[in-house]
Amino acid sequence: AQSVAQPEDQVNVAEGNPLTVKCTYSVSGNPYLFWYVQYPNRGLQFLLKYITGDNLVKGSYGFEAEFNKSQTSFHLKKPSALVSDSALYFCAVRDGGYNKLIFGAGTRLAVHP
Amino acid sequence: EAGVAQSPRYKIIEKRQSVAFWCNPISGHATLYWYQQILGQGPKLLIQFQNNGVVDDSQLPKDRFSAERLKGVDSTLKIQPAKLEDSAVYLCASSLKTARVGFAYEQYFGPGTRLTVT
């Protein structure tokens, strides 16, 4: 079965510093990977996805993610964090052919001024 | 473009009562999903519709949960009777289509309904 793991419950970073939110995956076949962000009292918002091609995927709000097949990782990154980036981040993998998503437990990002 | 609409936003019921949630997907989106998000966990798919047909309901507790998508647009998720462990946020999402080889459609989520069962 497909799965993703987010090893950190919380990541703390100072505003202006680079940030990384980690995700590892376990799939049979080619992985279809996603990152979503959830702000308080709001639904999940799509950030980016990896299907195939370039290992560095660029997404919304200046985020990018690096796909690493040998390490089975798909870490979310941003060169310079903003306080407004503080939110809950979910990594997800598509399971099967019907677009079903399996989500990780989430990582809370706290960006301090 | 209007997003996914859900109502109500909050609901508090006692155990053994029934409750229903409503979702209106983005116009033109053929696929609709209901997820359950328990506090501290990622969303878990309960049921997925392609137009008005069920594609996946493998994790839907069918003894108490039911869902329908009439005319392939709006959808309703019902719980009867509710249990304490049903306390969660229920998220509705939609995507343009289901999937095809070499491509994945983004899912667009509504704001969710926070259910508290006492």
XYZ file of C-alpha atoms in Angstrom:
231
model
C 0.000 0.000 0.000
C 1.098 3.534 -0.669
C 2.072 5.698 2.280
C 3.867 8.888 3.248
C 5.570 9.832 6.475
C 6.247 13.265 7.891
C 8.855 12.712 10.602
C 8.532 16.124 12.262
C 5.442 17.217 14.152
C 6.648 20.806 14.175
C 9.304 22.871 12.439
C 10.413 26.216 13.815
C 12.267 28.729 11.676
C 13.095 32.406 11.882
C 11.624 34.771 9.318
C 13.983 35.225 6.388
C 15.704 31.882 6.903
C 15.286 28.937 4.542
C 12.774 26.288 5.554
C 12.457 22.570 4.886
C 9.498 20.348 5.720
C 10.335 16.677 5.300
C 8.354 13.894 3.661
C 9.290 10.328 2.774
C 7.185 7.966 0.736
C 6.629 4.279 0.168
C 4.982 3.278 -3.105
C 4.836 0.493 -5.613
C 5.437 1.901 -9.053
C 5.948 5.534 -9.942
C 5.003 7.992 -7.187
C 2.540 10.818 -7.703
C 3.308 13.202 -4.818
C 1.623 16.341 -3.523
C 1.993 19.059 -0.918
C -0.991 20.845 0.604
C -1.166 23.617 3.210
C -3.922 24.162 5.765
C -4.525 27.486 7.468
C -6.682 27.675 10.625
C -10.383 27.091 9.976
C -9.785 26.702 6.277
C -9.620 23.779 3.900
C -6.461 22.420 2.374
C -4.842 24.389 -0.412
C -2.801 22.760 -3.159
C 0.848 23.866 -3.289
C 2.544 21.618 -5.839
C 2.800 18.127 -7.273
C 5.392 15.780 -8.736
C 4.386 13.380 -11.460
C 7.471 12.945 -13.591
C 10.321 14.969 -15.058
C 12.450 17.555 -13.279
C 13.223 16.586 -9.685
C 12.759 20.182 -8.510
C 9.111 21.194 -8.630
C 8.036 24.800 -8.203
C 4.680 25.670 -6.695
C 2.570 28.405 -5.188
C 3.713 31.157 -2.778
C 7.411 30.615 -3.548
C 7.481 26.994 -2.372
C 9.334 24.242 -4.161
C 9.895 20.560 -3.511
C 12.764 18.247 -4.315
C 11.999 14.696 -5.411
C 14.756 12.213 -4.522
C 14.130 8.704 -5.764
C 17.113 7.077 -4.069
C 16.103 8.485 -0.675
C 12.359 8.132 -1.363
C 11.877 11.699 -0.214
C 9.873 14.703 -1.335
C 10.895 17.585 0.924
C 9.161 20.948 0.754
C 11.418 23.993 0.704
C 11.368 27.766 0.581
C 14.463 29.982 0.380
C 13.161 32.690 2.718
C 10.371 32.044 5.213
C 7.593 34.508 5.996
C 5.562 34.730 9.191
C 2.488 34.213 7.013
C 3.838 30.775 6.009
C 2.970 29.531 9.496
C 0.428 26.752 8.926
C -0.054 22.988 8.816
C 1.591 21.241 5.868
C 0.552 17.867 4.479
C 2.404 15.583 2.138
C 0.254 13.160 0.124
C 0.650 10.343 -2.386
C -1.838 9.161 -4.977
C -3.046 5.628 -4.335
C -4.259 3.691 -7.337
C -5.736 4.971 -10.559
C -8.643 6.980 -9.200
C -6.861 10.023 -7.746
C -7.309 8.840 -4.137
C -4.845 10.652 -1.874
C -3.123 9.186 1.177
C -2.029 11.989 3.497
C 0.727 12.168 6.074
C -0.028 13.268 9.612
C 1.052 16.816 8.907
C 3.845 19.109 10.058
C 3.138 22.367 11.801
C 5.415 25.145 10.566
C 5.992 28.079 12.887
C 7.857 31.059 11.483
C 9.009 33.510 14.146
C 9.614 37.218 13.493
C -14.217 30.929 -9.871
C -16.199 29.945 -6.799
C -14.609 27.337 -4.582
C -16.014 24.249 -2.923
C -18.868 25.171 -0.609
C -19.774 23.252 2.525
C -22.417 23.657 5.187
C -22.807 23.827 8.055
C -19.389 24.984 9.236
C -19.905 23.721 12.755
C -22.218 21.158 14.296
C -22.584 19.842 17.826
C -24.751 16.788 18.446
C -25.198 14.150 21.093
C -24.176 10.570 20.490
C -26.775 8.423 18.760
C -28.212 11.471 16.984
C -28.039 11.883 13.227
C -26.349 14.626 11.217
C -25.973 15.570 7.563
C -23.368 17.608 5.741
C -23.757 19.263 2.368
C -21.181 19.964 -0.316
C -21.327 21.880 -3.580
C -18.215 21.285 -5.713
C -16.569 23.602 -8.172
C -18.694 23.929 -11.296
C -17.739 21.382 -13.931
C -15.805 19.124 -11.592
C -16.759 15.525 -12.212
C -15.091 13.992 -9.162
C -16.127 14.641 -5.576
C -14.461 13.382 -2.400
C -15.413 13.264 1.269
C -12.566 13.119 3.787
C -12.563 12.742 7.552
C -9.842 14.628 9.423
C -9.455 13.692 13.070
C -7.522 16.150 15.226
C -3.785 15.613 14.835
C -4.115 13.406 11.767
C -4.133 13.852 8.034
C -7.378 13.621 6.081
C -8.654 10.126 5.334
C -10.801 9.431 2.286
C -14.271 8.178 3.132
C -15.899 8.091 -0.296
C -15.188 9.225 -3.843
C -17.736 9.885 -6.594
C -17.185 10.109 -10.312
C -20.247 12.050 -11.507
C -23.006 10.320 -9.510
C -21.344 6.912 -9.267
C -19.244 5.664 -6.353
C -15.607 4.977 -7.268
C -14.227 4.161 -3.811
C -16.020 3.744 -0.497
C -13.674 1.184 1.021
C -13.102 3.232 4.199
C -16.673 4.383 4.721
C -18.247 2.838 7.865
C -21.328 1.746 6.009
C -23.247 0.690 9.103
C -23.581 4.355 10.099
C -22.308 6.550 7.260
C -24.012 7.115 3.921
C -23.440 9.507 1.066
C -25.088 10.388 -2.171
C -24.436 12.661 -5.091
C -27.653 13.293 -6.914
C -27.440 14.486 -10.515
C -23.655 14.413 -10.283
C -23.359 17.817 -8.623
C -24.130 18.417 -4.924
C -23.440 15.752 -2.349
C -24.677 14.905 1.127
C -22.849 12.880 3.765
C -24.942 11.482 6.617
C -24.060 9.875 9.927
C -26.709 7.906 11.776
C -26.292 7.198 14.648
C -23.254 9.266 15.582
C -20.571 8.009 17.961
C -18.085 9.968 20.036
C -15.251 8.882 17.727
C -16.966 10.579 14.790
C -15.864 13.951 16.169
C -13.721 15.340 13.368
C -13.615 17.824 10.521
C -15.374 16.558 7.412
C -13.800 17.913 4.258
C -15.300 17.891 0.818
C -13.066 18.196 -2.228
C -13.514 18.131 -5.975
C -11.343 17.671 -9.021
C -11.918 18.149 -12.709
C -11.683 14.437 -13.430
C -10.536 11.295 -11.673
C -7.184 10.485 -13.190
C -5.334 9.294 -16.215
C -1.964 7.709 -16.748
C 0.868 10.167 -16.384
C -1.284 12.918 -14.947
C -2.911 13.733 -11.639
C -5.659 16.254 -11.074
C -5.404 18.612 -8.117
C -8.106 18.318 -5.527
C -9.718 21.544 -4.339
C -10.973 21.497 -0.775
C -13.846 23.232 0.943
C -13.520 24.836 4.396
C -14.862 21.739 6.149
C -17.522 21.014 8.750
C -16.327 20.617 12.308
C -18.453 17.977 14.043
C -18.424 17.550 17.800
C -20.253 14.554 19.244
C -20.929 14.772 23.002
